[in-house]
Short mmCIF file of C-alpha atoms in Angstrom, two decimals:
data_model
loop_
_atom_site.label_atom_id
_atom_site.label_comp_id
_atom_site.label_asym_id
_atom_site.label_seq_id
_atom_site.Cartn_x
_atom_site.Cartn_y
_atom_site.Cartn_z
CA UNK D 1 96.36 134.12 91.50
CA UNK D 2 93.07 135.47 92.32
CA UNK D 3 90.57 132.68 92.50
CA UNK D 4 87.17 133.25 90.89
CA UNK D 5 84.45 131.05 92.84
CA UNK D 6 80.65 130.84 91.15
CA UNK D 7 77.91 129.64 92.91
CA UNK D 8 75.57 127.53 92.08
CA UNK D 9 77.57 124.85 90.12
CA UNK D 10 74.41 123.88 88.31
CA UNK D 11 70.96 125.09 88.16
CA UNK D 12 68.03 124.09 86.65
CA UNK D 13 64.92 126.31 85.77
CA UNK D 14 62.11 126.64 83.09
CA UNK D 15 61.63 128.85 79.98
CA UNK D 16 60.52 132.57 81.71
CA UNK D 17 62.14 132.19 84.78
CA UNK D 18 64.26 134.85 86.66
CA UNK D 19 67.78 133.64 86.97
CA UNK D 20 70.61 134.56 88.86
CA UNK D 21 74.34 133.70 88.85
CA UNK D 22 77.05 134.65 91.61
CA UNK D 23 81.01 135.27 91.22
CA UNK D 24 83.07 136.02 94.18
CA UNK D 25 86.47 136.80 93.67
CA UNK D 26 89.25 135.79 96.31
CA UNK D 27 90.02 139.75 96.52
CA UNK D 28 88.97 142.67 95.72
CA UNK D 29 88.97 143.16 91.42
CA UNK D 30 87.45 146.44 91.57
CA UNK D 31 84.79 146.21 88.26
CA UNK D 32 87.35 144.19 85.90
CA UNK D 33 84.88 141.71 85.45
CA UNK D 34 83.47 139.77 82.34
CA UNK D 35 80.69 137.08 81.86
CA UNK D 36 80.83 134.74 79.47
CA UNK D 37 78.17 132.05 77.89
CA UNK D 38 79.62 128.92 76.01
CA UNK D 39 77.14 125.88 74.24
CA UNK D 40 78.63 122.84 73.96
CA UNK D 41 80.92 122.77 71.01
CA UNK D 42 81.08 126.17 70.67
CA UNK D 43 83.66 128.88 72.09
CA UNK D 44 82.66 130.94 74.93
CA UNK D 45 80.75 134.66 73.76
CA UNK D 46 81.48 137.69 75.64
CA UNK D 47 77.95 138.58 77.06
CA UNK D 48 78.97 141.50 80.03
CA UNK D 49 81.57 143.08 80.24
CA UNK D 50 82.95 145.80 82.94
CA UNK D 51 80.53 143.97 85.52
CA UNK D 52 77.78 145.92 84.61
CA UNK D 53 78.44 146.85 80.43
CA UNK D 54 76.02 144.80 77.65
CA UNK D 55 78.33 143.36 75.21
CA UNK D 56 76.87 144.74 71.78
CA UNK D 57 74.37 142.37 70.16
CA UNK D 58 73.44 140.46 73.60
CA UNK D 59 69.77 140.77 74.60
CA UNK D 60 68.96 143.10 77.23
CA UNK D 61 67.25 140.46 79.69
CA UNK D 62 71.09 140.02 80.68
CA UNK D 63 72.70 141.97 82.97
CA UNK D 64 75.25 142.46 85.13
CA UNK D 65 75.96 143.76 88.54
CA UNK D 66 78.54 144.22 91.49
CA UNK D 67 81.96 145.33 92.39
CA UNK D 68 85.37 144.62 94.70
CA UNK D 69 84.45 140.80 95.59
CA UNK D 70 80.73 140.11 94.64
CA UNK D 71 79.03 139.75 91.19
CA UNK D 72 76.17 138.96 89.85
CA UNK D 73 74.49 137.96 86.33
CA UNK D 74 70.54 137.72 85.84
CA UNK D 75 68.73 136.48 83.21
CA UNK D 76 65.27 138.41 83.65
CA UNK D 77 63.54 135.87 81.77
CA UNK D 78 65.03 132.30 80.30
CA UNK D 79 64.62 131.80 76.82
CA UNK D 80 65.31 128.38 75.11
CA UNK D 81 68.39 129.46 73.56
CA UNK D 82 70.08 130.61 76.98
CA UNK D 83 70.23 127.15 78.48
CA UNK D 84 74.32 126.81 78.13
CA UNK D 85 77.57 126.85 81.14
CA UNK D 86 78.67 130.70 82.36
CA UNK D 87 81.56 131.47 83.04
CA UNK D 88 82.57 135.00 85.09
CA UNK D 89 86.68 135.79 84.61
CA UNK D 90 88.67 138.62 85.64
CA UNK D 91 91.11 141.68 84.62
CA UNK D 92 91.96 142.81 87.41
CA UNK D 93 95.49 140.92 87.10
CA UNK D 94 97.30 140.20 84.50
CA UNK D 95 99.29 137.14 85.64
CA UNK D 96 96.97 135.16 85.12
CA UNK D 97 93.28 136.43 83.82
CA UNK D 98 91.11 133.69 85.76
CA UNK D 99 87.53 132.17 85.22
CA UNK D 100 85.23 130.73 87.43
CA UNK D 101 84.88 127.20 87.40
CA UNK D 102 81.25 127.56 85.39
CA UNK D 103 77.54 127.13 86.01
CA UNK D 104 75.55 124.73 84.06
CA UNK D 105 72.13 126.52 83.04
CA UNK D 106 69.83 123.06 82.47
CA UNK D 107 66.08 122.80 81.26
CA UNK D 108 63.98 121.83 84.75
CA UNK E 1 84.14 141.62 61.61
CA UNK E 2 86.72 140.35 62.90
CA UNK E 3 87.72 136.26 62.53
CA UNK E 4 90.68 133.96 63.93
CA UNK E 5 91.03 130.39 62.99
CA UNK E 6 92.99 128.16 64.73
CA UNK E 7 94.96 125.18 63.26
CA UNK E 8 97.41 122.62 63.83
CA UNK E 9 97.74 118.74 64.79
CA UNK E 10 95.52 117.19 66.47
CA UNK E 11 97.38 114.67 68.10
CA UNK E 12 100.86 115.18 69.89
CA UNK E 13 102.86 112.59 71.72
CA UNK E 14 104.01 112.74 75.63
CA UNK E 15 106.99 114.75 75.95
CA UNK E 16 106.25 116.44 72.35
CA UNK E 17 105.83 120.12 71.97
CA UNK E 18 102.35 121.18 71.20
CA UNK E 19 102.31 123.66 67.98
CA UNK E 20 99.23 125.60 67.31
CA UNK E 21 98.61 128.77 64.90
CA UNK E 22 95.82 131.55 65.04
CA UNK E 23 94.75 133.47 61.83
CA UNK E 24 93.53 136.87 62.12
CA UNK E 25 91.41 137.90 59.42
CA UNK E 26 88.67 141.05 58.60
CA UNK E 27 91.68 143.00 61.64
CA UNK E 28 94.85 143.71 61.47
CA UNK E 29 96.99 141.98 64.08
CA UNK E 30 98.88 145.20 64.64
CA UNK E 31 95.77 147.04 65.77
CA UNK E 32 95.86 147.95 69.59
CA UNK E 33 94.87 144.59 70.81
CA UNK E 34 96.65 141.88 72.69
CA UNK E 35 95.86 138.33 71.59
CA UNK E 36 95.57 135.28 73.64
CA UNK E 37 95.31 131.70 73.85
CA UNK E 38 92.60 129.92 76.14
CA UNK E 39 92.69 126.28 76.83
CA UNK E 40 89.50 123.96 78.12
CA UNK E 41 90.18 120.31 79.44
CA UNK E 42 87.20 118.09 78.31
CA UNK E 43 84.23 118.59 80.40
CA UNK E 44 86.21 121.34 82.21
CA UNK E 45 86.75 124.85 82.61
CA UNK E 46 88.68 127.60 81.09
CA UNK E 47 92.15 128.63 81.59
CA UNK E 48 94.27 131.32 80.12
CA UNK E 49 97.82 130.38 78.46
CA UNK E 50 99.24 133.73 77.39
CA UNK E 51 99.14 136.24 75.58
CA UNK E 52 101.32 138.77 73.08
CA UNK E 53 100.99 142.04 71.36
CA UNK E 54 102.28 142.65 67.81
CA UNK E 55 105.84 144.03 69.11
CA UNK E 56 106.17 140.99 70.52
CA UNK E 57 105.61 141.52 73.88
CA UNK E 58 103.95 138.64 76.01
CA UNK E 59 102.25 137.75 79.30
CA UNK E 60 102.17 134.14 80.36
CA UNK E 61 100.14 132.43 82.99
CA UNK E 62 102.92 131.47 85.79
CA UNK E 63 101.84 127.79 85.74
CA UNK E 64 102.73 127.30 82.13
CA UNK E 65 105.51 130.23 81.89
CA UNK E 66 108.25 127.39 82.04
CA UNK E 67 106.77 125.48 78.66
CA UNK E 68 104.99 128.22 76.17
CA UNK E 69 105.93 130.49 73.80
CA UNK E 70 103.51 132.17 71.92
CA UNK E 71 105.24 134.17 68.99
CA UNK E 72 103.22 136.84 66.20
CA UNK E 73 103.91 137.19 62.75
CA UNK E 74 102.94 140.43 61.45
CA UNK E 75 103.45 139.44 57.58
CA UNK E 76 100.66 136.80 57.83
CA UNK E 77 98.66 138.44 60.62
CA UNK E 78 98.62 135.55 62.79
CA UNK E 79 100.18 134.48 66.35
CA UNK E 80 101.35 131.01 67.42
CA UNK E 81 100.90 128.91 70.47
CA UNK E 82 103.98 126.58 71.44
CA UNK E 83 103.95 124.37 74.57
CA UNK E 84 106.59 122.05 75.21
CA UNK E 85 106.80 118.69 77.40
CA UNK E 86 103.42 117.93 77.10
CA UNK E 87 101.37 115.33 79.02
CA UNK E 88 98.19 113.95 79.18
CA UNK E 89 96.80 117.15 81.23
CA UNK E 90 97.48 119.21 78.47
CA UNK E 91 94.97 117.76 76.53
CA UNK E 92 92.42 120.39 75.59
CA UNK E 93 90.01 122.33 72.82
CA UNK E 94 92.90 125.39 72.78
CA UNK E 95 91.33 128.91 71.67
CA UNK E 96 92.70 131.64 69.76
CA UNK E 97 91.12 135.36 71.11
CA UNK E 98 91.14 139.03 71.13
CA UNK E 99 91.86 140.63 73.81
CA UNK E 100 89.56 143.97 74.18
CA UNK E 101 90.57 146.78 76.19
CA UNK E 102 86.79 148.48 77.32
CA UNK E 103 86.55 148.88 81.29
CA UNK E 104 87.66 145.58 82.13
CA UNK E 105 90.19 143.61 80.04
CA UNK E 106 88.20 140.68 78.43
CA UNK E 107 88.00 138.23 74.86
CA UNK E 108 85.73 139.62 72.69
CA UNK E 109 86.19 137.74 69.53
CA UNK E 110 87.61 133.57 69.46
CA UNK E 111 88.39 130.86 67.28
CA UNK E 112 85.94 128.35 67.05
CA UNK E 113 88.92 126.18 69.31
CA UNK E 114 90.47 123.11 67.93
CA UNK E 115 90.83 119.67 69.74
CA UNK E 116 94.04 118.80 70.77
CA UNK E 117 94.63 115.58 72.38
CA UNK E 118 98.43 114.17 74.01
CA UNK E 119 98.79 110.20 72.96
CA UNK E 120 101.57 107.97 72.44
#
């Protein structure tokens, strides 16, 4: 399986902030990867997709970069609403499609 | 827009099989999508069952392989989820989703998950 490791676990930061998210793959996945945002109680929402690709309907102040091992997601500027776990998850194989193991997105 | 709507029990014993369904609605489940199941442990991450296409074909995630079977019935436009021998570590909010093809492979529509918990 390739393993999907994000980085931080948790982070905390305030309403305007510049955030940014990290997903390193175990090997090399090319650009087969998504990001995903998920509120408690609520299933996860496609937010990037292709690494770099703005799901339709998601506010630009997401994006997405990287390729082969290292990703990123920023957040240019929090908003209240955006405070929620992320998950990254990969195509690249089929058997199995893998997800990070989250990062919590908390009010400092 | 398209909707899915899981359902089943929400309680299974140990050793039970584990029986979920996934309506498709506002899309045809015979549309160029494969469909998948997701599963997320409370307070835990996510992990990827399976998945099928409407002729039936199906990937599995190795570490289950030996206990699912997901199924699709095109008449009702919906696909099933069943996992046998369960145990405690298969309790879980399990998701129905799409699976888009657009650059990378990824789930751009899901159930809103139902809670399914493995108690004698």
């Amino acid at each position: 399986d390739i393993q999907m490791t994000q980085s931080p676990s948790s982070l905390s930061a305030s309403v305007g902030d510049r955030v940014t998210i990290t997903c390193r793959a175990s090997q090399s996945i090319s650009s087969y990867l998504n990001w995903y945002q998920q509120k408690p109680g609520k299933a996860p929402k496609l937010l990037i997709y292709a690494a770099f690709s703005l799901q339709s309907g998601v506010p630009s102040r997401f994006s997405g970069s990287g390729s082969g091992t290292d990703f990123t997601l920023t957040i240019s500027s929090l908003q209240p609403e955006d405070f929620a776990t992320y998950y990254c998850q990969q195509s690249y194989s089929t058997l199995p499609y893998t997800f990070g193991q989250g990062t919590k997105l908390e009010i400092k | 827009q398209v909707q899915l709507q899981e359902s089943g029990p929400g309680l299974v014993k140990p050793s039970g099989t584990l029986s979920l369904t996934c309506a498709v609605s506002g899309g045809s489940i015979s549309s160029t999508n494969w469909w998948s199941w997701v599963r997320q442990p409370p307070g835990k991450g996510l992990e990827w069952i399976g998945e099928i296409y409407h002729s039936g074909s199906t990937n599995y995630n190795p570490s289950l392989k030996s206990r699912v079977t997901i199924s699709v019935d095109k008449s009702k436009n919906q696909f099933s989820l069943k996992l046998t021998s369960v145990t405690a570590a298969d309790t879980a909010v399990y998701y129905c989703a799409r699976v888009l093809s657009a650059g990378a492979l990824n789930f751009d529509y899901w159930g809103q998950g139902t809670l399914v918990t493995v108690s004698s």
